[in-house]
XYZ file of C-alpha atoms in Angstrom:
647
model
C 54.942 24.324 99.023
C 53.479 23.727 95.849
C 55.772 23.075 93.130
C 55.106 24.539 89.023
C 54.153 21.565 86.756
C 54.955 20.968 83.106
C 51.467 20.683 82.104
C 49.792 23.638 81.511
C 46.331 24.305 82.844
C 43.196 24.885 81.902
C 42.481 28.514 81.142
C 40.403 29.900 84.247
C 36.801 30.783 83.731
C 34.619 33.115 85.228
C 36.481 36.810 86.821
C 39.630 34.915 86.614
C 39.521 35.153 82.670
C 40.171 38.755 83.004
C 43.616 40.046 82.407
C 45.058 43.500 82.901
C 46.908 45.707 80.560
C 50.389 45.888 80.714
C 51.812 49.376 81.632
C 53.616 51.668 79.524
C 57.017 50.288 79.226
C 55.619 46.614 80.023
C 56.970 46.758 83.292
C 53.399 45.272 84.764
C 51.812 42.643 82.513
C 49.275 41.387 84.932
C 47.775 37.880 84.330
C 49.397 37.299 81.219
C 50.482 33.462 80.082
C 54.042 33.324 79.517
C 54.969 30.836 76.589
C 57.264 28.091 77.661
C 56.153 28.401 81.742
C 52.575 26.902 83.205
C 51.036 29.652 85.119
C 51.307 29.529 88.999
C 48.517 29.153 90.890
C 47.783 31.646 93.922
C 50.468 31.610 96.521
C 49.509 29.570 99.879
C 48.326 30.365 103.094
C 51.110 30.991 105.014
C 52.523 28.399 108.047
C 52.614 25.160 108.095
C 51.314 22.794 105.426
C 50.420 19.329 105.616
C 51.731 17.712 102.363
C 51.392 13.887 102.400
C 51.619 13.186 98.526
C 48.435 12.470 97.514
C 46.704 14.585 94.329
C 45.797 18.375 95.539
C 43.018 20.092 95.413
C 42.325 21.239 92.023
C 44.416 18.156 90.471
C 47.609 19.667 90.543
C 50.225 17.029 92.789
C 51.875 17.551 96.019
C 55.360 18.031 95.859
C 56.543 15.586 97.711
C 54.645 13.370 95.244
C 56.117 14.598 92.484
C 59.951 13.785 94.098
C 58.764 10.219 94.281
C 57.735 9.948 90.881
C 61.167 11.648 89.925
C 62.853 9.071 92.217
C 61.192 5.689 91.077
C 61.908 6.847 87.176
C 65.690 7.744 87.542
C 66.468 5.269 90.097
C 68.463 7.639 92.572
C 68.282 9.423 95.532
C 65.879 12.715 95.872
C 68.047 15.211 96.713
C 65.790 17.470 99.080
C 64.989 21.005 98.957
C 66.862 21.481 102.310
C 70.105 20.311 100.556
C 69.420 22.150 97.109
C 69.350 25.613 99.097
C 72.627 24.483 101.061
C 74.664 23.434 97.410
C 72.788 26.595 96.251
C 73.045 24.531 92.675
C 71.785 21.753 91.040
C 72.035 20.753 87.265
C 73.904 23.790 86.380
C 71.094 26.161 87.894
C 71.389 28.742 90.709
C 68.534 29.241 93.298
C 67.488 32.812 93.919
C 64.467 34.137 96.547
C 62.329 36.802 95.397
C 60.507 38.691 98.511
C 58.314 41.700 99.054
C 56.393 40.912 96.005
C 53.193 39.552 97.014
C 51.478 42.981 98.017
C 51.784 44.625 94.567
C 49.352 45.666 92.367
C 49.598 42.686 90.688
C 48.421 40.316 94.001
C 44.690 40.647 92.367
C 45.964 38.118 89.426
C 44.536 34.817 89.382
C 48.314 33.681 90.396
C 49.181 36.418 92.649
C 51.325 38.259 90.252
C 54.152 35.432 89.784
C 54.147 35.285 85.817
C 54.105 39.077 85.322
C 56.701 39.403 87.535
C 58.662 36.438 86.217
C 58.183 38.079 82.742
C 59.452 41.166 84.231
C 62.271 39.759 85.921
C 63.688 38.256 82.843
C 63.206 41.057 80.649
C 64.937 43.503 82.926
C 68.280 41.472 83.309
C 68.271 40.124 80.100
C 70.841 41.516 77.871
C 69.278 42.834 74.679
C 71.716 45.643 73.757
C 74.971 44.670 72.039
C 76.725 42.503 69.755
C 76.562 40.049 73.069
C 73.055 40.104 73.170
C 71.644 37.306 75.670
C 68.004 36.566 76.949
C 67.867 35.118 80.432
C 65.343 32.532 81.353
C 64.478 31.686 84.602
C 64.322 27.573 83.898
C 62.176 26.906 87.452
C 59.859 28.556 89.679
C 58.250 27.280 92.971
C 55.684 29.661 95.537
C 56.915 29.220 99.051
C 54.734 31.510 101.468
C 55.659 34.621 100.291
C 58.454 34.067 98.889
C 59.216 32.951 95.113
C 61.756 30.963 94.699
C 63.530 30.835 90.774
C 66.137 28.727 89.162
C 68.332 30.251 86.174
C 71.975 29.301 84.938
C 74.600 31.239 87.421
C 75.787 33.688 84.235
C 72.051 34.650 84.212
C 71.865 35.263 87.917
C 74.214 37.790 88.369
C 71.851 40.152 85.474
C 68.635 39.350 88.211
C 70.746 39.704 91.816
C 71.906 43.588 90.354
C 68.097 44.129 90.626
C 67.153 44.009 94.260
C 65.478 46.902 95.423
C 63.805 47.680 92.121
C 60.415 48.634 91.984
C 57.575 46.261 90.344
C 54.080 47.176 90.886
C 54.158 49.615 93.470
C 56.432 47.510 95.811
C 60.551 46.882 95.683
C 61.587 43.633 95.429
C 64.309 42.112 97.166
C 66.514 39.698 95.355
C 68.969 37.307 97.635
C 71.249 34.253 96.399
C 70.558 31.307 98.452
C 73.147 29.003 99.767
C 76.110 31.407 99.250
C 76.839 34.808 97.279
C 76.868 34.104 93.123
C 80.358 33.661 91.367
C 80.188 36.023 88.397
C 81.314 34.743 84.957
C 84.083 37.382 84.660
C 85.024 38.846 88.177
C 85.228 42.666 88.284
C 88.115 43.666 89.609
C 87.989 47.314 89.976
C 85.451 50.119 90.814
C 86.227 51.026 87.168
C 84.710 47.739 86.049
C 81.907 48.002 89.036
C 80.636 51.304 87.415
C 80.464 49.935 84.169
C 78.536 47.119 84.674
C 75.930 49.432 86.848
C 75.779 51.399 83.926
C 75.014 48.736 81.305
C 72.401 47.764 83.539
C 71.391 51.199 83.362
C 70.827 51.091 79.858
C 69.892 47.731 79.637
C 66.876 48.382 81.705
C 65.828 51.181 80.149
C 66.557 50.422 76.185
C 63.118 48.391 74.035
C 64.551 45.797 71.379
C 60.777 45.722 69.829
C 60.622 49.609 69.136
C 64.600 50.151 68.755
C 64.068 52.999 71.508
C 66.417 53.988 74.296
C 64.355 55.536 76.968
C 66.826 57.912 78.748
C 63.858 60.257 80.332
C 64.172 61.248 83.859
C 67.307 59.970 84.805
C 67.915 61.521 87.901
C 64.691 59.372 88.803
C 65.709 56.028 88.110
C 66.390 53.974 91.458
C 70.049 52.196 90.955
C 71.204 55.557 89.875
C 69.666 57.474 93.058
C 71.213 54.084 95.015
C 74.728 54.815 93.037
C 74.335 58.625 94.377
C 74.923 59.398 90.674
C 73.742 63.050 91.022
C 74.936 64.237 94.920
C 77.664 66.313 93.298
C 78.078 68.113 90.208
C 81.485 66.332 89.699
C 80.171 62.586 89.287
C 76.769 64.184 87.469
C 78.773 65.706 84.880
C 80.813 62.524 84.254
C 77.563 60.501 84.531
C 76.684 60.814 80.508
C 79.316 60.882 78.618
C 80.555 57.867 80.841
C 76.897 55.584 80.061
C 77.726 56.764 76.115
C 80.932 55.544 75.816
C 79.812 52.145 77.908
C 77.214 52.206 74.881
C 79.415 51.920 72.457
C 81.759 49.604 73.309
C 78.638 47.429 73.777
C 78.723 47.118 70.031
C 81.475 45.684 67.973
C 80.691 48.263 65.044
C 78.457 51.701 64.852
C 76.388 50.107 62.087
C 75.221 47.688 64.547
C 74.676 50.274 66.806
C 73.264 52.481 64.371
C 70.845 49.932 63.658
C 70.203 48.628 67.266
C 68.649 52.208 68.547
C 66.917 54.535 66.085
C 64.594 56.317 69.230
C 65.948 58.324 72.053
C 64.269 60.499 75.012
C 65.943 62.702 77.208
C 62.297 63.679 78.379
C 62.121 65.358 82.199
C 65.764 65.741 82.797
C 65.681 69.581 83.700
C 68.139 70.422 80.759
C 68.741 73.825 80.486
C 71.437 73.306 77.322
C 73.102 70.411 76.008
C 76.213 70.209 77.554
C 75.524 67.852 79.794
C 73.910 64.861 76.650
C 76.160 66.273 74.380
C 77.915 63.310 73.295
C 74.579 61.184 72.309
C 75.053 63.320 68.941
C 78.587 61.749 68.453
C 77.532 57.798 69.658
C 74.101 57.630 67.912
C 74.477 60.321 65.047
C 71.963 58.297 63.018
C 69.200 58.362 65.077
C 65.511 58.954 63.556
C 63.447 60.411 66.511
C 64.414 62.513 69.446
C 62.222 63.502 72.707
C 63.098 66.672 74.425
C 60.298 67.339 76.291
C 59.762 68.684 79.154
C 62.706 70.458 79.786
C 64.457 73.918 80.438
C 65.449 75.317 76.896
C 64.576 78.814 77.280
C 66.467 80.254 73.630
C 66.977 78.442 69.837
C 71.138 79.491 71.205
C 70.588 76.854 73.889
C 70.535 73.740 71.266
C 73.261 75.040 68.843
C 75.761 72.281 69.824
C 73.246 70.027 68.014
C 72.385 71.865 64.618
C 73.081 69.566 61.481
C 74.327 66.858 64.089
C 71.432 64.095 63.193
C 70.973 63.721 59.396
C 68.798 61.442 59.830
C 66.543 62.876 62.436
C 62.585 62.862 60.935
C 60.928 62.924 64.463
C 61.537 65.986 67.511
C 59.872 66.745 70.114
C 60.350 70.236 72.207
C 57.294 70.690 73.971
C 57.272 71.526 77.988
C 60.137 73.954 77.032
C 60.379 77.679 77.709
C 61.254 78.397 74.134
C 57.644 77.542 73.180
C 57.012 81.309 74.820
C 59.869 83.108 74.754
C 60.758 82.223 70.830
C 57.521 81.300 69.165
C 58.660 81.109 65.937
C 61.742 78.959 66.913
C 60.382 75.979 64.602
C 61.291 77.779 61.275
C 65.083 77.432 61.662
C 64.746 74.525 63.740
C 63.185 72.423 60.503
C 66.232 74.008 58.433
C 68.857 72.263 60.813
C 67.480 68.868 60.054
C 66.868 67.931 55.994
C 65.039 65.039 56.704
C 62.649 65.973 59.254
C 58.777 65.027 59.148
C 57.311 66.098 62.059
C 58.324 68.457 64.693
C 56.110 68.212 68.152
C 53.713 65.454 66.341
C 52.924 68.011 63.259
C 53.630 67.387 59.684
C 56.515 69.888 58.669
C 57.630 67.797 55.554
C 56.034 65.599 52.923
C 57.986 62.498 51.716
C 57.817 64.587 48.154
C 59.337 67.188 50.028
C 62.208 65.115 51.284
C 62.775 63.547 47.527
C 62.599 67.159 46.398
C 65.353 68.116 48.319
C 67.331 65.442 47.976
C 67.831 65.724 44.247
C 68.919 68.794 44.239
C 71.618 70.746 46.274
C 69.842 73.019 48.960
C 71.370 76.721 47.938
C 70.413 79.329 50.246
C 69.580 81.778 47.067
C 67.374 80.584 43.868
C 69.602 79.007 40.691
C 70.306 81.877 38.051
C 72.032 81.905 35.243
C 75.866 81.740 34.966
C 77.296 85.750 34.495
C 79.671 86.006 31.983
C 80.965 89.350 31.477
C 83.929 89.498 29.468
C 86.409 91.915 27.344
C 87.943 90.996 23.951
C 87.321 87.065 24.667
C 90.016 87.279 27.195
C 88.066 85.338 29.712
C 87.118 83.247 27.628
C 90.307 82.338 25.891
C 91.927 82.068 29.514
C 89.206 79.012 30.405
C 89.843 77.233 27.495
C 93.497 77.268 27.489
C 94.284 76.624 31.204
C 92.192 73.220 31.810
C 93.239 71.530 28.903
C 97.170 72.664 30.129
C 95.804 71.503 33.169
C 95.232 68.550 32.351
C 97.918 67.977 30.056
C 101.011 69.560 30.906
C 100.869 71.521 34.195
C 105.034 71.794 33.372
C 104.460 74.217 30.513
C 100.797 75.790 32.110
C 102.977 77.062 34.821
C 105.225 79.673 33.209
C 103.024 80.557 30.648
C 100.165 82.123 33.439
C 102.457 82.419 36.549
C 105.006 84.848 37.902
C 106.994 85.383 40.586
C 104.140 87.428 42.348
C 101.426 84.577 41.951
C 100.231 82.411 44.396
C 98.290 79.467 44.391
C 96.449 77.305 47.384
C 94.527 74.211 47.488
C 91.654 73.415 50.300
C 90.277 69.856 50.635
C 86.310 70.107 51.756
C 85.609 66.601 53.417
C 82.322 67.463 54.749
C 80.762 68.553 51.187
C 77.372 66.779 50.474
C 78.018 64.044 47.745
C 75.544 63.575 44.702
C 72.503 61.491 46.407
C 72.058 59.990 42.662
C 75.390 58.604 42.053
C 76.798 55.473 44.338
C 80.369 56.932 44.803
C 82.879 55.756 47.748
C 83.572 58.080 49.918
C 87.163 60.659 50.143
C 90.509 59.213 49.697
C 91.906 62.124 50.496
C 95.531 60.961 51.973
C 97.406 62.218 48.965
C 96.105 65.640 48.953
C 95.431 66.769 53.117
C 99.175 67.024 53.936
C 98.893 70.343 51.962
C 95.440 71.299 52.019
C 95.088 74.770 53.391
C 91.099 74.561 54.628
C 90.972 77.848 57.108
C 88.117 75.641 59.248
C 90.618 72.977 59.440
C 94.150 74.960 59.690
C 93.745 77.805 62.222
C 97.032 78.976 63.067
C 98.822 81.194 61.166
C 102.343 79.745 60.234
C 100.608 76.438 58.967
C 98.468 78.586 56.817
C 100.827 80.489 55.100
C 103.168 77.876 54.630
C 100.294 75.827 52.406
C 100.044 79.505 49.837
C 102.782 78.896 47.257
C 104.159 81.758 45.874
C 105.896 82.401 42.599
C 106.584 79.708 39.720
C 108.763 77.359 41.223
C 106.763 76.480 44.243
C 103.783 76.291 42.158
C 105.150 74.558 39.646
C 106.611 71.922 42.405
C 102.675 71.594 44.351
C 101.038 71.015 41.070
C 103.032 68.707 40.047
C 102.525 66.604 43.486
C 98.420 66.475 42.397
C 97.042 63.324 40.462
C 96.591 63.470 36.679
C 93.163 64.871 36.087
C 90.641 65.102 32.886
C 88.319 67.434 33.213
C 85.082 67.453 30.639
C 85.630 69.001 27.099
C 84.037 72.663 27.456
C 82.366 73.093 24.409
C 80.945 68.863 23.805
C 80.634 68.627 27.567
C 79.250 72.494 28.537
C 76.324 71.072 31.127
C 78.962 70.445 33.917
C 80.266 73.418 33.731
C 79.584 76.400 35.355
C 81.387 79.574 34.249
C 81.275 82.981 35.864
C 83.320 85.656 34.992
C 83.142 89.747 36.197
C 85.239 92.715 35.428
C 86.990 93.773 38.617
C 89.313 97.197 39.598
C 92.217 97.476 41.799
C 94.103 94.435 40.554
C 97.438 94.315 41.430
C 99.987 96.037 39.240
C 103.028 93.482 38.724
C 104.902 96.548 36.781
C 104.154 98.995 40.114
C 103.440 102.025 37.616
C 99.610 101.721 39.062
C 99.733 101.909 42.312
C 95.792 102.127 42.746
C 96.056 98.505 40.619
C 94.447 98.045 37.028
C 91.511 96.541 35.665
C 91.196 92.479 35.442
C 88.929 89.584 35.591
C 87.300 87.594 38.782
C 86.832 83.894 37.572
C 85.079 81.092 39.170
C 84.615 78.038 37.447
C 82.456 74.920 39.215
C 82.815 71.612 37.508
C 83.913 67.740 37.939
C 86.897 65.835 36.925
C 88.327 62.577 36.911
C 91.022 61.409 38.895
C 93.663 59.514 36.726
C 95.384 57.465 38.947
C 96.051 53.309 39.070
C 93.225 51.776 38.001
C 89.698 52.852 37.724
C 89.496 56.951 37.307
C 87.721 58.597 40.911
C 85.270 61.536 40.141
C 85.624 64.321 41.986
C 84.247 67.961 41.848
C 86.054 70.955 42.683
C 85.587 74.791 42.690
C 87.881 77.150 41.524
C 88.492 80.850 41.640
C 91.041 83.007 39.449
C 92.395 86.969 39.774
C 94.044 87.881 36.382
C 95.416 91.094 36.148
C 97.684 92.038 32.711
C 101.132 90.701 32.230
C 102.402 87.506 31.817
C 103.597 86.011 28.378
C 100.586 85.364 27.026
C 99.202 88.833 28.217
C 97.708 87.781 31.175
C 98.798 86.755 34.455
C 97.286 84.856 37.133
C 97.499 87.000 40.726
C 95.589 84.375 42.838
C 94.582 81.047 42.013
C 92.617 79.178 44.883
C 90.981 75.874 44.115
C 88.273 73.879 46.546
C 88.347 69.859 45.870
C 84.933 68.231 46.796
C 83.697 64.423 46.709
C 81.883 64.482 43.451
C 78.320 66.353 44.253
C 77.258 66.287 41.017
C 75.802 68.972 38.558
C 72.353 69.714 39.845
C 72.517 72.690 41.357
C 73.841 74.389 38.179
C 71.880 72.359 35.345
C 69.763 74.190 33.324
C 66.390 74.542 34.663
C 64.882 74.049 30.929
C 66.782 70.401 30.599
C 64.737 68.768 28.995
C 64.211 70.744 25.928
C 68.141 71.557 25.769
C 70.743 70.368 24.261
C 74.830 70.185 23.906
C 76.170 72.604 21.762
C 78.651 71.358 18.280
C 82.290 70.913 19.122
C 82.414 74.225 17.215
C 80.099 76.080 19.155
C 81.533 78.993 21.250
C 80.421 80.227 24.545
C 77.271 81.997 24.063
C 77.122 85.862 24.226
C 77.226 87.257 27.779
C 74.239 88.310 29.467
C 74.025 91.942 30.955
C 74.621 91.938 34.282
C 71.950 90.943 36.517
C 70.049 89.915 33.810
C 68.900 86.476 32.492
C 70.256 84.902 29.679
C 68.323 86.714 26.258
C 67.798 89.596 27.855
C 69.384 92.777 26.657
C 69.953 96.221 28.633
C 67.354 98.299 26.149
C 64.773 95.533 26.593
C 64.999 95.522 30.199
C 64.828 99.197 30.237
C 61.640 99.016 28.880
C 59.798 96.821 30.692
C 60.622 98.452 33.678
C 59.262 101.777 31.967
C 55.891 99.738 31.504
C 55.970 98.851 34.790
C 56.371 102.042 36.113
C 53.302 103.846 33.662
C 51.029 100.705 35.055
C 51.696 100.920 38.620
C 53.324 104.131 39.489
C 56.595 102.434 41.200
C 60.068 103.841 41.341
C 61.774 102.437 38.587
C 64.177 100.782 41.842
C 60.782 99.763 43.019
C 59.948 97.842 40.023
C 62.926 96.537 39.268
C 62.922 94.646 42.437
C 59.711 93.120 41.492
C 61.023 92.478 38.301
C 64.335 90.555 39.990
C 62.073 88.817 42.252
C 60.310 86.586 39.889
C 62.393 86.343 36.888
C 61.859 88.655 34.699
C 58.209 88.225 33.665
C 56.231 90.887 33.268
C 53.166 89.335 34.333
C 54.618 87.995 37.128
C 56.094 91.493 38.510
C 52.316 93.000 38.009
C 51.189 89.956 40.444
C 53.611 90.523 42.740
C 53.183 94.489 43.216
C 49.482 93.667 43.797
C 50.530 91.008 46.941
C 52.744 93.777 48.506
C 51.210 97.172 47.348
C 49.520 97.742 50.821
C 53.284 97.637 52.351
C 54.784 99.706 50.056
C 56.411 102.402 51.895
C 55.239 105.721 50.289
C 58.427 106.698 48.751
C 58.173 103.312 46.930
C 56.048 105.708 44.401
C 57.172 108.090 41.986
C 53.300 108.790 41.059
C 50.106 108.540 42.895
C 47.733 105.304 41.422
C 44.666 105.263 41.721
């Protein structure tokens, strides 16, 4: 035998210098030095060797001469290699033999392959994935024939034993204990505990602490699971995920660490047809940054619902290999809307970082920002706003009677999942005090437990509102920017008197704003959403019929700010609301004015005056703007688009 010295040796000259590339996932590093270990010269001819102690060739020392040294220095017996591999330990360490090895791809090496596959070995059982995280070392290697022959501490052994029969190279390896099976650090007890060990391994094995990426691609592949007969029957297949998921996470003493311990995932080559199967990677890594789907069976957008607006943080996907590349080509428009953040989608650019910022500062409507409507009759709406926050706010006792009757009824819904302002560092819900009677339809779905949070008539309104925190919301007329204000004229309102029974004319009210939370200590900002049905009555005139009000985390005022900001300004604490725009029409703009423009139109370009209207609502009301737009679509004009040929 010829034992591995301390002294390192001199680097080899000549073909020797050359070193192969490691492969992909680093499995085969060829000829590379490993820091800490002298490399390991080519393995022996096998049979019989004559060792008698004296220098070998190339300077390196028999090992029987090295036990003598050892011996004279420490002044006690040399404990032989015979009796090391019959205590199967000495100094703490555990002997293991590593056969099968010498005919891989590797055997070119200048040392037959031993570091790479040293390097290999301890990278594959070390444990890299966890709060536990723990990097085994194998402390001693010797060549023997062709066998190696590697000391590590016995709670690293057991990582290295769980990988005989793995392949390395183009060969599997087979791992054995000498001198008697390995005692395990914790003993598992169960199948339970059997399975999840195998699993950790699993993952483990297949998870990159350098790139932060969790290779999960072709599973059904991988060589302990084929061994563990993972995917013989649909039963233990269909357990198989979920199971390795939730292994994953108690592998971490907090998601953060989690969070931040795997930002890369690919489900590559696992002939998914749909997502039921990987589901729950959305739910134990919902933070992830880049996702590989490759190469599998979606054949429709319908098959990856489960996952819409499940990563937030996703700016990487991959879907190429799939069928939906043919049968929906277009499939990548709504794909890029289910993820805000994402960058590239199959190695393309979809998003700039400008893009991202864009978005991010203000809320993503589904419709452009217009102007607030305010259509109103004899400043009833008006008066209503102004008088119910600040009783709102303060003295709900006396608000009650003065809008309510026995016929109104009033609801509260708690949204928890509401986007928060991405400028403002608030905490997050608090929403204890308020959920008990929350009446969210997504949340409550059967129908006692909904009607029972709709409170009906004074008393019961009176009694909810009082169980709601002291609020101060912004003064309307110093304040007006976080408001939003939007009233219409609406038939068929309920008659409290029953003389109408087609129901009279009243107002539709929605107000978006903020507020802040008055309770112990320092105010909470929230925003909220609220939406009013008056109808005539009441002692003040008017009564509320419906009163339903949406409480947010505070989301801020962008998506209602003027878009003019800058060059804007608060109105006096004597200024009143401004006079309503016409319907449909931006702010300034009167009904006669309109009128004419659109008659303009209509001379210039022979449109409908529907026709041009349209263009006009498209862009805003320019003029100029309408004309440019007519001349993009005027080729796809159907012809009853025109009221007069143009030329």
């Amino acid at each position: 035998m010829v034992a591995r010295q301390n002294a390192p040796r001199a680097a080899p000259r000549g073909p020797a210098a050359s070193r192969r590339k490691a492969d992909r996932d680093g499995d085969l590093a060829m000829g590379l030095p490993i820091k800490g270990r002298a490399a390991v010269g080519k393995a022996p001819p096998t049979g019989p060797r004559k060792d008698n102690g004296r220098p070998a060739r190339g300077g390196i020392l028999g090992a029987n001469a090295q036990r003598e040294i050892l011996r004279q220095a420490s002044g006690t017996r040399e404990v032989t290699m015979k009796e090391e591999r019959a205590n199967g330990l000495r100094g703490g360490l555990v002997e293991l033999k590593v056969t099968g090895w010498n005919k891989s791809k590797a055997s070119s090496d200048a040392d037959g392959g031993v570091a790479s596959l040293i390097k290999w070995l301890e990278k594959k059982s070390s444990i890299r994935l966890g709060s536990r995280a723990r990097n085994v070392k194998i402390r001693k290697s010797i060549v023997d024939g062709t066998d190696l022959i590697v000391k590590v501490a016995a709670e690293d052994a057991v990582g290295i034993l769980r990988m005989n029969g793995f392949g390395w190279a183009g060969v599997n390896v087979t791992i054995q204990r000498l001198g008697g099976p390995v005692q395990e650090p914790t003993k598992v007890s169960s199948e339970a505990e059997k399975t999840k060990a195998m699993l950790r391994g699993v993952l483990e094995r297949r998870y990159d602490l350098d790139s932060r990426f969790l290779n999960l691609s072709q599973l059904a592949q991988d060589e302990e699971l084929k061994n563990q007969h993972i995917f013989d029957s649909k039963s233990t297949a269909s357990k198989f995920f979920p199971a390795m998921m939730r292994v994953l996470e108690l592998s971490f003493d907090k998601p953060e660490e989690r969070d931040a311990a795997i930002t890369s995932v690919s489900l590559a080559n696992n002939d998914l047809a749909d997502l039921t199967a990987v589901t729950t990677l959305s739910q134990t890594l919902p933070k992830i940054q880049n996702l590989d789907l490759s190469n599998n069976k979606f054949a429709k957008l319908e098959n990856l619902h489960s996952w819409r607006r499940r990563f937030a943080q996703l700016q990487h996907l991959i879907l190429t290999g799939n069928p939906i590349e043919q049968n929906e080509p277009n499939y990548h428009t709504e794909v890029i809307n289910w993820y805000p953040k994402l960058r590239q989608l199959n190695g393309v650019q979809v998003r700039t970082e400008e893009d991202i910022a864009k978005k991010n500062s203000i809320t993503d409507l589904p419709f452009p920002i217009r102007s607030p409507h305010f259509q109103d009759e004899g400043g009833i709406a008006e008066q209503f706003v102004r008088m119910f926050f600040a009783g709102f706010d303060n003295d709900r006792a006396g608000l009650v009677p003065h809008y309510y009757d026995e016929q109104s009824e009033f609801s509260y819904a708690v949204n928890t999942q509401a986007p928060r302002d991405p400028n403002e560092k608030t905490a997050g819900g608090e929403w204890e005090g308020y959920l008990k009677n929350s009446r969210n339809l997504k949340k409550i779905t059967q129908l006692p437990a909904r009607q029972a949070r709709k409170y009906r008539g004074t008393k019961a309104v009176a009694e909810i509102m009082a169980m709601l925190p002291t609020t101060k919301h912004p003064d309307l007329a110093a304040e007006a920017r976080k408001w939003m204000v939007e009233a219409k004229m609406v038939p068929g309102v309920p008659d409290a008197t029953g003389a109408s029974p087609a129901g009279v004319d009243g107002f539709l009210i929605t107000v978006h704003g903020e507020f802040d939370e008055l309770k112990a200590g320092q105010p909470k900002k929230r925003s909220f959403d609220r939406t009013f049905v008056l109808g005539p009555g009441g002692i003040a005139g008017v009564r509320i019929v419906s009163d339903m009000l949406t409480l947010r985390t505070y989301g801020g005022i962008q998506a209602f700010e003027p878009e003019n900001f800058d060059n804007w300004t608060e109105p006096t604490a004597n200024a009143s609301i401004p006079e309503p725009a016409a319907p449909g029409l931006p702010a300034g703009l009167s009904i006669q004015q309109a009128e004419q423009m659109i008659n303009q139109l209509v001379q210039q370009t022979g449109l409908t005056a529907g026709y041009a209207k349209d263009c006009f609502d498209q862009v805003g009301w320019n003029y100029d703007g309408a004309v440019e737009a007519f001349g993009r679509v005027r080729g796809q004009l159907p012809a009853n688009a025109f009221a007069t040929p143009t030329a």
